[in-house]
Short mmCIF file of C-alpha atoms in Angstrom, two decimals:
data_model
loop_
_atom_site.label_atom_id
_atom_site.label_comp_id
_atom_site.label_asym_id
_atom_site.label_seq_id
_atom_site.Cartn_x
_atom_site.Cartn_y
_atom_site.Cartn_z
CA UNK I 17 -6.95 33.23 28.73
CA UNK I 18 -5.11 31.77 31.31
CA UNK I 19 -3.23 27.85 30.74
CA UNK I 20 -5.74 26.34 33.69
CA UNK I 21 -8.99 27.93 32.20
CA UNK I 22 -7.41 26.78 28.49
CA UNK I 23 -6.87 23.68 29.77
CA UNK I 24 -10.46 23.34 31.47
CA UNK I 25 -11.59 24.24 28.39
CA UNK I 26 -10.11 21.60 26.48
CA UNK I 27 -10.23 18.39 29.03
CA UNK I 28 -14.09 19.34 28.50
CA UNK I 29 -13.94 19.65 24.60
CA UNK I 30 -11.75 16.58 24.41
CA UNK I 31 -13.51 14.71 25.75
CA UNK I 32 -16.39 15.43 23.93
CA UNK I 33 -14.26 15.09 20.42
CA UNK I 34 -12.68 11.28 21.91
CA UNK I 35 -16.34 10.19 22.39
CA UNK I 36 -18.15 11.63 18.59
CA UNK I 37 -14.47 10.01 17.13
CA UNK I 38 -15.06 6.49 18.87
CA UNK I 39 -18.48 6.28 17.77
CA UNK I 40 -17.75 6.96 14.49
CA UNK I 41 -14.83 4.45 14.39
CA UNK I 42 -17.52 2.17 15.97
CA UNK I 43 -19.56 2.47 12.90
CA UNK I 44 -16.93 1.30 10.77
CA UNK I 45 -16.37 -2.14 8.97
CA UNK I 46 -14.33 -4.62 11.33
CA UNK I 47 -10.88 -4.14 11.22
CA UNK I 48 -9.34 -6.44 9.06
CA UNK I 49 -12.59 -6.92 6.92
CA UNK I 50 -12.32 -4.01 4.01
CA UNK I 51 -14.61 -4.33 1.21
CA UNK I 52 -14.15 -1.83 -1.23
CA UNK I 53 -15.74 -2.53 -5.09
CA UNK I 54 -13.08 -0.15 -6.09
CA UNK I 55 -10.06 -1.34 -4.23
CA UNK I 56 -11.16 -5.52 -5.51
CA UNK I 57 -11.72 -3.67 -9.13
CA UNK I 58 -8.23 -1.91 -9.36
CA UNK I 59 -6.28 -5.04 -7.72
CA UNK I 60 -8.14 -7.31 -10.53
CA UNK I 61 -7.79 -4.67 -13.57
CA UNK I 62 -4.68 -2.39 -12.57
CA UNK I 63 -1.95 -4.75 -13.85
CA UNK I 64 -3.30 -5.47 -17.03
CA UNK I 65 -5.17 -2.10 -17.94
CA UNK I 66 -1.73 -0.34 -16.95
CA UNK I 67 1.45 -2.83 -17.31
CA UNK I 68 2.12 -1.65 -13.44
CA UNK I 69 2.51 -4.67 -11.05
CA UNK I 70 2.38 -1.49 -8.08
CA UNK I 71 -1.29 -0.53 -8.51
CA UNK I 72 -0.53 1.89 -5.68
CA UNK I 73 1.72 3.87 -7.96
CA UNK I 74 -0.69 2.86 -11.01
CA UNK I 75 -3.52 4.93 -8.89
CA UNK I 76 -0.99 7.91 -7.90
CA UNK I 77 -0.34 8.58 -10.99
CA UNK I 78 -3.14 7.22 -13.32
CA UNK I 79 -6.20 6.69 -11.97
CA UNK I 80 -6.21 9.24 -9.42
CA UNK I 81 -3.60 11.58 -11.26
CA UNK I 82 -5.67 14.07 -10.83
CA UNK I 83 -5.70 14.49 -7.15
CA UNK I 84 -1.96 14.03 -7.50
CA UNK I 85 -1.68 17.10 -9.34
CA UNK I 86 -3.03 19.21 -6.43
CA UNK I 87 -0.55 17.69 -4.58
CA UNK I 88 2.21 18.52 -6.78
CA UNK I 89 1.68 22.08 -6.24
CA UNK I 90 0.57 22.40 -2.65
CA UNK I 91 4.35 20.52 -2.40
CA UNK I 92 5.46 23.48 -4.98
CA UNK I 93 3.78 26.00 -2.71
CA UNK I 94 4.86 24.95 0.55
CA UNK I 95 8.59 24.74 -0.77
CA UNK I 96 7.99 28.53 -1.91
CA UNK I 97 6.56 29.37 1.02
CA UNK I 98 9.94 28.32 2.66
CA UNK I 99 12.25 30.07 0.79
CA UNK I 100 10.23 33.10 0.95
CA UNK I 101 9.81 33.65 4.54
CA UNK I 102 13.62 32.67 4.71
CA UNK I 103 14.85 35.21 2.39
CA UNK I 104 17.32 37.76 3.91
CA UNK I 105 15.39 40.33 5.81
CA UNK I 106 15.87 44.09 5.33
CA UNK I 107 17.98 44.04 9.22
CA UNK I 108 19.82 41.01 8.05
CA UNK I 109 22.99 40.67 6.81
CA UNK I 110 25.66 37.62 5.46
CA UNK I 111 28.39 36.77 7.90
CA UNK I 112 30.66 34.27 8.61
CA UNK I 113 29.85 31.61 10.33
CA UNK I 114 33.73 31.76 12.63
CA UNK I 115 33.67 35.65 13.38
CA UNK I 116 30.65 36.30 15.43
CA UNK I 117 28.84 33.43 16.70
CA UNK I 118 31.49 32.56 19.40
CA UNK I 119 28.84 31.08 21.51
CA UNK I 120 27.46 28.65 18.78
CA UNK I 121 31.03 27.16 18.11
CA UNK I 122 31.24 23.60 18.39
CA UNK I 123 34.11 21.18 17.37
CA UNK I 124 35.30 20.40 13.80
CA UNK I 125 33.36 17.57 12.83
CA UNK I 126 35.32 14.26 13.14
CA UNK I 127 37.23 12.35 10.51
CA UNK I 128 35.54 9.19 11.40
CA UNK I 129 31.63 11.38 10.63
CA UNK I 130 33.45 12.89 7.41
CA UNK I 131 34.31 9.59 5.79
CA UNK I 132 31.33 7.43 6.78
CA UNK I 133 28.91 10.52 5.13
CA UNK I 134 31.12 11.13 1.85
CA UNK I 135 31.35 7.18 1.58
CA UNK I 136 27.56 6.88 1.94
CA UNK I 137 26.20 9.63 -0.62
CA UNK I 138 27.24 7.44 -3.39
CA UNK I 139 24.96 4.01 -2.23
CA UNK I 140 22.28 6.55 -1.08
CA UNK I 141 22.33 8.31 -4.67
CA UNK I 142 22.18 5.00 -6.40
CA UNK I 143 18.98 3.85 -3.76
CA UNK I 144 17.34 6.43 -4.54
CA UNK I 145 17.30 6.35 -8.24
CA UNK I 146 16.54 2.90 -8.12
CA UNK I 147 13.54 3.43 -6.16
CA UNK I 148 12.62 6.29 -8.43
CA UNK I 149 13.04 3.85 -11.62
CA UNK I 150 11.05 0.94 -10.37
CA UNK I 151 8.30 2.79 -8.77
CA UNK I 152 5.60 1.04 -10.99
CA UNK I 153 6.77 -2.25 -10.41
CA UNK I 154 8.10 -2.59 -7.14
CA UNK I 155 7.16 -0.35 -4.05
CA UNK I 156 8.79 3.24 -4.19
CA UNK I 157 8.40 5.58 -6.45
CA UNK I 158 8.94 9.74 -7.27
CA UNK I 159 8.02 10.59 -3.76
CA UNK I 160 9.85 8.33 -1.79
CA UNK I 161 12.65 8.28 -4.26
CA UNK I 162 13.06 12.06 -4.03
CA UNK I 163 13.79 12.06 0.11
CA UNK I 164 16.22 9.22 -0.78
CA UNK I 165 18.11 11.07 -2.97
CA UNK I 166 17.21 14.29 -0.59
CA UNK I 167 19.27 12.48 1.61
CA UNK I 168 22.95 13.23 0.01
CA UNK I 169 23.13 16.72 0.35
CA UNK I 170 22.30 16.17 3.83
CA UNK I 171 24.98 13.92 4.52
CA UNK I 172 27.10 16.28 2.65
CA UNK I 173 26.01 19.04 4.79
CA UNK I 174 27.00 16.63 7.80
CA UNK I 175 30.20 15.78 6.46
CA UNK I 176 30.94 19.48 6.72
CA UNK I 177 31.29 20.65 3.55
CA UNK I 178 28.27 22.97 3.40
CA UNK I 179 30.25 25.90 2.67
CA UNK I 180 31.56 23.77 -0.92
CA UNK I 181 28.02 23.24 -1.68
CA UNK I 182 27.51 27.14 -0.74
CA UNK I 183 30.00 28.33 -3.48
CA UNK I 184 28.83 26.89 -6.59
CA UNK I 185 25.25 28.41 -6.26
CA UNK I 186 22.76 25.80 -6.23
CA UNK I 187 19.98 28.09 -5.38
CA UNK I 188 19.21 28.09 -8.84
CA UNK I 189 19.78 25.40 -10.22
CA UNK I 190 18.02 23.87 -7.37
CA UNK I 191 14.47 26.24 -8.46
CA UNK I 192 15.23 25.60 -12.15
CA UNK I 193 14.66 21.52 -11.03
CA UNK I 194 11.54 22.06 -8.74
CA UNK I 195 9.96 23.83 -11.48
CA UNK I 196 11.05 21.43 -14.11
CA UNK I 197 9.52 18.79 -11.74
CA UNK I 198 6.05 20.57 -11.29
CA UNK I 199 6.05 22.27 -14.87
CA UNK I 200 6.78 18.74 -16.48
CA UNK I 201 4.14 16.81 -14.26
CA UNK I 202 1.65 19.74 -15.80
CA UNK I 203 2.72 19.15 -19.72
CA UNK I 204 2.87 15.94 -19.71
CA UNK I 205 -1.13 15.46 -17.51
CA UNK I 206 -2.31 18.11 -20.58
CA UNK I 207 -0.62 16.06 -23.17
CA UNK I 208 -3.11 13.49 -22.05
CA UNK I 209 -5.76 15.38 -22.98
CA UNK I 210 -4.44 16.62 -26.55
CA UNK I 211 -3.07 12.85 -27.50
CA UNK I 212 -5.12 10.84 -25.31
CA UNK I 213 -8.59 10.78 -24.63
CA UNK I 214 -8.77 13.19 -21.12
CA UNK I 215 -6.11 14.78 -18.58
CA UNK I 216 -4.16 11.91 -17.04
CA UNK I 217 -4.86 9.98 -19.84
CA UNK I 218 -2.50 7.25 -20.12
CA UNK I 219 -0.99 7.59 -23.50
CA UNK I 220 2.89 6.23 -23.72
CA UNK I 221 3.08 3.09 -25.05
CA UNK I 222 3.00 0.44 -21.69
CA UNK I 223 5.77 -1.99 -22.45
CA UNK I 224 5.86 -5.40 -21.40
CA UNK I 225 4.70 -6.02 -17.80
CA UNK I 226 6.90 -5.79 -14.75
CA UNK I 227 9.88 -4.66 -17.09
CA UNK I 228 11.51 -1.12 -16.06
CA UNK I 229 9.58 0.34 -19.18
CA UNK I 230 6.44 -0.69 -18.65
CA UNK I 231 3.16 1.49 -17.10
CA UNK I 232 3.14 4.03 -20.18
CA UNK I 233 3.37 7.49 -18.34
CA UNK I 234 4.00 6.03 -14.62
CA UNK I 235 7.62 5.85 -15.13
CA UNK I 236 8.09 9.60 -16.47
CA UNK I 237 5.67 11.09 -13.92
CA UNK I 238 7.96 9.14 -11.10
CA UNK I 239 11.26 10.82 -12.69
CA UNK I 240 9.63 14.30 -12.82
CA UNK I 241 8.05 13.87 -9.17
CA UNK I 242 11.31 12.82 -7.94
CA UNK I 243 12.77 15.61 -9.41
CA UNK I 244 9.92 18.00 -7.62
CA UNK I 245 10.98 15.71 -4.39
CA UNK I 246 14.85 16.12 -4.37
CA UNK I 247 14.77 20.14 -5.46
CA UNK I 248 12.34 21.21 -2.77
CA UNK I 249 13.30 19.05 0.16
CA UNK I 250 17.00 20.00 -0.61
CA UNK I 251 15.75 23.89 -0.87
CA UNK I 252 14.66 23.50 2.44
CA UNK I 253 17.46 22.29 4.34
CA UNK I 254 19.87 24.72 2.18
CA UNK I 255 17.33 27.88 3.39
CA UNK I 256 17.62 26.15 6.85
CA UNK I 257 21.38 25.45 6.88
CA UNK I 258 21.84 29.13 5.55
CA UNK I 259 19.70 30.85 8.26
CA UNK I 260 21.91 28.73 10.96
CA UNK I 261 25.35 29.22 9.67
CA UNK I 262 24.77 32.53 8.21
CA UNK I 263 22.00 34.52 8.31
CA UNK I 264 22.79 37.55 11.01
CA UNK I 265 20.44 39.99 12.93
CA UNK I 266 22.37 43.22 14.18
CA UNK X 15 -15.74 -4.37 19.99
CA UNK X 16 -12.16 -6.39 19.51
CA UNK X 17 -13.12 -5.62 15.43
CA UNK X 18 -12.97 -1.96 16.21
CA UNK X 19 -10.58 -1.71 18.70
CA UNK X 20 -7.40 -1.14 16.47
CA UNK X 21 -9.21 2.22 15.48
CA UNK X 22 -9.04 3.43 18.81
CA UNK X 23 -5.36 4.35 18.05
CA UNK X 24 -6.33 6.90 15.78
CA UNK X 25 -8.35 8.25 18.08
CA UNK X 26 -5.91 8.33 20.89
CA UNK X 27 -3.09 9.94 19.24
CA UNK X 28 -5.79 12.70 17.42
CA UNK X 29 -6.19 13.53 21.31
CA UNK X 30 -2.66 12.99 22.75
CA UNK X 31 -1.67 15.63 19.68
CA UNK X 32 -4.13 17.56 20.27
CA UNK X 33 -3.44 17.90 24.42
CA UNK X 34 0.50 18.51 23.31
CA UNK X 35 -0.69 21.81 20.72
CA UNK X 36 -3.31 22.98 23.70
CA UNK X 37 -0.81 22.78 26.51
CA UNK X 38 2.63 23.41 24.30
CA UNK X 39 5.21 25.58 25.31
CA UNK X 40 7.84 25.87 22.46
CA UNK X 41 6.96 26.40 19.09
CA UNK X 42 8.98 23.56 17.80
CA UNK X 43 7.19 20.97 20.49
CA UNK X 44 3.65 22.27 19.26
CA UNK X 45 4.67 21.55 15.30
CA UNK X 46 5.24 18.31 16.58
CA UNK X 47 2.49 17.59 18.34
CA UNK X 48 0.54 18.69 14.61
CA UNK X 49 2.68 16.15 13.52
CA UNK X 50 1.32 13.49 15.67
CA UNK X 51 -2.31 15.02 15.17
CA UNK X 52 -1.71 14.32 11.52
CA UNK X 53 -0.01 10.64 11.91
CA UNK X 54 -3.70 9.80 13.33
CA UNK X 55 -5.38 10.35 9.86
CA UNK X 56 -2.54 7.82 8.01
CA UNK X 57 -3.16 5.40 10.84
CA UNK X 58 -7.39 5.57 10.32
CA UNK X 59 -6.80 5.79 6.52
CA UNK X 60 -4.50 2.81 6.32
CA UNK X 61 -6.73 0.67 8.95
CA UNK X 62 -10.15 1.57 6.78
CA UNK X 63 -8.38 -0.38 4.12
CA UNK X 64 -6.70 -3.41 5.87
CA UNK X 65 -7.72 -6.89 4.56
CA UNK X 66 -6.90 -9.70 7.02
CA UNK X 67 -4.15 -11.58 5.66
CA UNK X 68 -4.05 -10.39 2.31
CA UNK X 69 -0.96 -9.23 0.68
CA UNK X 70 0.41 -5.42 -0.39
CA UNK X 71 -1.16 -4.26 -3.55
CA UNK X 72 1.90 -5.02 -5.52
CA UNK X 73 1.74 -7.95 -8.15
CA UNK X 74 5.22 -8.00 -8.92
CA UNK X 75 6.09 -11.34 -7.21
CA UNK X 76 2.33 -13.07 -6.60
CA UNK X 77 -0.05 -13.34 -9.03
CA UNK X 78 -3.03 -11.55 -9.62
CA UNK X 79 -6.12 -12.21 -8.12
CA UNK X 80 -3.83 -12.63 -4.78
CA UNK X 81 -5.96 -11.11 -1.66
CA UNK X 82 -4.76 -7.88 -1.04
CA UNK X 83 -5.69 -4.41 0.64
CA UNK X 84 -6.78 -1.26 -0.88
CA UNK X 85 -4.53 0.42 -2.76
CA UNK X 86 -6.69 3.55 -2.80
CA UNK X 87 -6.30 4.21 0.96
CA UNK X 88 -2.36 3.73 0.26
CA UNK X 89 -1.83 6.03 -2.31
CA UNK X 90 -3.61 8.79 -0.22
CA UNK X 91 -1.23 8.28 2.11
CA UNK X 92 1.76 8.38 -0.05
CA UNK X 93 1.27 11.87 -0.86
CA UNK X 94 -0.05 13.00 2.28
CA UNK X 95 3.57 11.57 4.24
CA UNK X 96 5.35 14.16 1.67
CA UNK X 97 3.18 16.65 1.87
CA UNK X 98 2.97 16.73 6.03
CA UNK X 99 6.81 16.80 5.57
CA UNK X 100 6.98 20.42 3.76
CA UNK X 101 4.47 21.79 5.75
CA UNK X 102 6.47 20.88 8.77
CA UNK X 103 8.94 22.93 7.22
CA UNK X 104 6.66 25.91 6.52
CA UNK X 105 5.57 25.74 10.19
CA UNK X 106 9.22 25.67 11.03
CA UNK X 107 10.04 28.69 9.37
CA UNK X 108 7.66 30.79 10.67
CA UNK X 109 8.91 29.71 14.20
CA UNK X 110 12.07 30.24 13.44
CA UNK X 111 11.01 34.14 12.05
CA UNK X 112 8.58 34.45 15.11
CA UNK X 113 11.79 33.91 17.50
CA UNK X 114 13.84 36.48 15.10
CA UNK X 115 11.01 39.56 15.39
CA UNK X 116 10.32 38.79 19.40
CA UNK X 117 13.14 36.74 20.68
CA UNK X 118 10.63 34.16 22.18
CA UNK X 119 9.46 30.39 20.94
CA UNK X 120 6.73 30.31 23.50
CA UNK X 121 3.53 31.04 22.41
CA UNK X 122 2.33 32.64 25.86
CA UNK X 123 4.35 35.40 25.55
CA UNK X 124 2.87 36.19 22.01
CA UNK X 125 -0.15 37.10 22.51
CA UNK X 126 -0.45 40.82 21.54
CA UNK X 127 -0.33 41.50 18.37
CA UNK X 128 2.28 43.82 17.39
CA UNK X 129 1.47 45.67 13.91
#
């Protein structure tokens, strides 16, 4: 199929998809003018059924846990997916990052880059875990905690040091964590059905409201998520970063 | 039609993806065009929920009872933002192994199959 004909083809079928889409949007509730039973029903209950002042995180986790597990692993399975179309192929072979790829060199990154990114890891690690910790109170959380504290290794990457972070190995350490983080979310959803009353089930103890260890289970599925979180998005760039600087077809 | 006129923006960047994946020429360009495709769904999802002046659905600093929009639509969202992030990544990769086997990011020139 040729681009014009493909592009006939879709002016036609676009237009066709714009007009179903705005009629549906037409049949919607006015902007602005939500009613939802459930959504006035959790902002009523949520705080004092779960000790959470952040009934978003209070329905991540709690009432719609459930869903969040599926998430969990299509998260796990993407990340897997990754690393496994990544892997070293059978042509491939380790190099050097100086010897071959004359064309690719670029200039030594500059002192000014080096210092501002090693200076910033430390705020950007503390951030993060302080998004991770008050995710039921405040808003934040596992998930958004996790690409916070993603965020280090990146700048470490920037700095320039990729190849330290190369020699100590973290490949594993990095899949023992992601596993931890998914595994964990698992045990801890089943506990709920052994101690509780049903999968999800709420069953920690929920502390006093809007204090750091309150929301029962919130706060420990928010650690473990952010756990999933850091491991897998830092897998990623380390697969990435190693298929740039290293990875070598013949 | 101003009360449904915000949703329209959905609906245009659903098609403004969708015209970048039809007419892409890169690989990378057409992953972000997805990208876009997919930013339409958190803008719809968020808008279903909006209340008019109410507050986030966080009762750490006003009270209960305080007008505020669905949390439900929120927390959808939440997971779908990380989620569209990794598969980016997946997509990615697979570019980035389609330009290893063929030596090519433009999806033209892929279009036999080779076993």
């Amino acid at each position: 199929m040729s681009p014009r004909v493909r592009l006939g083809m879709f002016v036609v079928g676009g237009i066709g998809l714009v007009a179903i889409l705005l009629w549906g949007v037409g049949g919607l509730p006015r902007f602005g003018s939500a009613e939802s039973r459930y959504a006035t029903y959790l902002n009523t209950h949520a705080v004092h059924q779960r000790h959470a002042t952040n009934v978003v995180s209070a329905v991540v986790f709690d009432y719609r846990g459930f869903d969040t597990l599926g998430e969990e692993f299509i998260l796990f399975a993407a990340v897997m997916g990754v690393t496994l179309l990544l892997r070293s192929q059978r042509e491939e072979h380790d190099d050097s990052p100086r010897d071959r790829a004359e064309a690719r060199r670029t200039a030594d990154t500059s002192d000014a880059v080096r210092v501002g990114t090693l200076a910033l890891i430390g705020p950007v690690w503390l951030l993060g875990l302080y998004v991770v910790a008050h995710g039921q109170l405040t808003p934040g959380g596992g998930f958004q905690g996790g690409v916070v504290l993603a965020a280090a290794p990146l700048l470490l990457f920037l700095a320039g040091r990729y190849l330290l972070v190369r020699n100590v190995h973290p490949m594993h350490a990095l899949d023992l964590a992601e596993g931890t983080g998914a595994g964990g979310f698992t045990v801890i959803a089943l506990l709920g059905a052994v101690i509780g009353a049903a999968v999800m089930a709420n069953f920690i103890g929920k502390g006093q409201v809007a204090s750091v260890f309150s929301g029962g289970t919130l706060p420990v599925f928010n650690l473990l998520v952010g756990l999933e979180v850091v491991a897998g998005v830092t897998l990623v760039l380390y697969e990435f970063m190693e298929q740039t600087l290293f990875v070598r077809g013949d | 039609m101003r009360g449904t006129l915000p949703y329209a923006l959905a609906v245009w960047l659903f098609a403004v993806g969708l015209y970048g994946v039809v007419t892409s020429r890169n690989f990378v360009h057409m992953i972000m065009c997805l990208s876009i495709v997919q930013a339409a769904t958190y803008v719809l999802i968020l808008q279903v929920g909006y209340v008019r002046g109410a507050t986030a659905p966080i009762f750490f600093d006003v009270p209960v009872g305080t007008p505020a929009v669905d949390p439900v639509v929120q927390s959808l969202v939440l997971t779908d933002v990380v989620v569209g992030v990794v598969v980016g990544a997946l997509l990615l990769s697979l570019a980035l192994q389609a330009h290893k086997r063929t030596g090519t990011l433009d999806p033209n020139d892929l279009r036999t199959l080779v076993g």
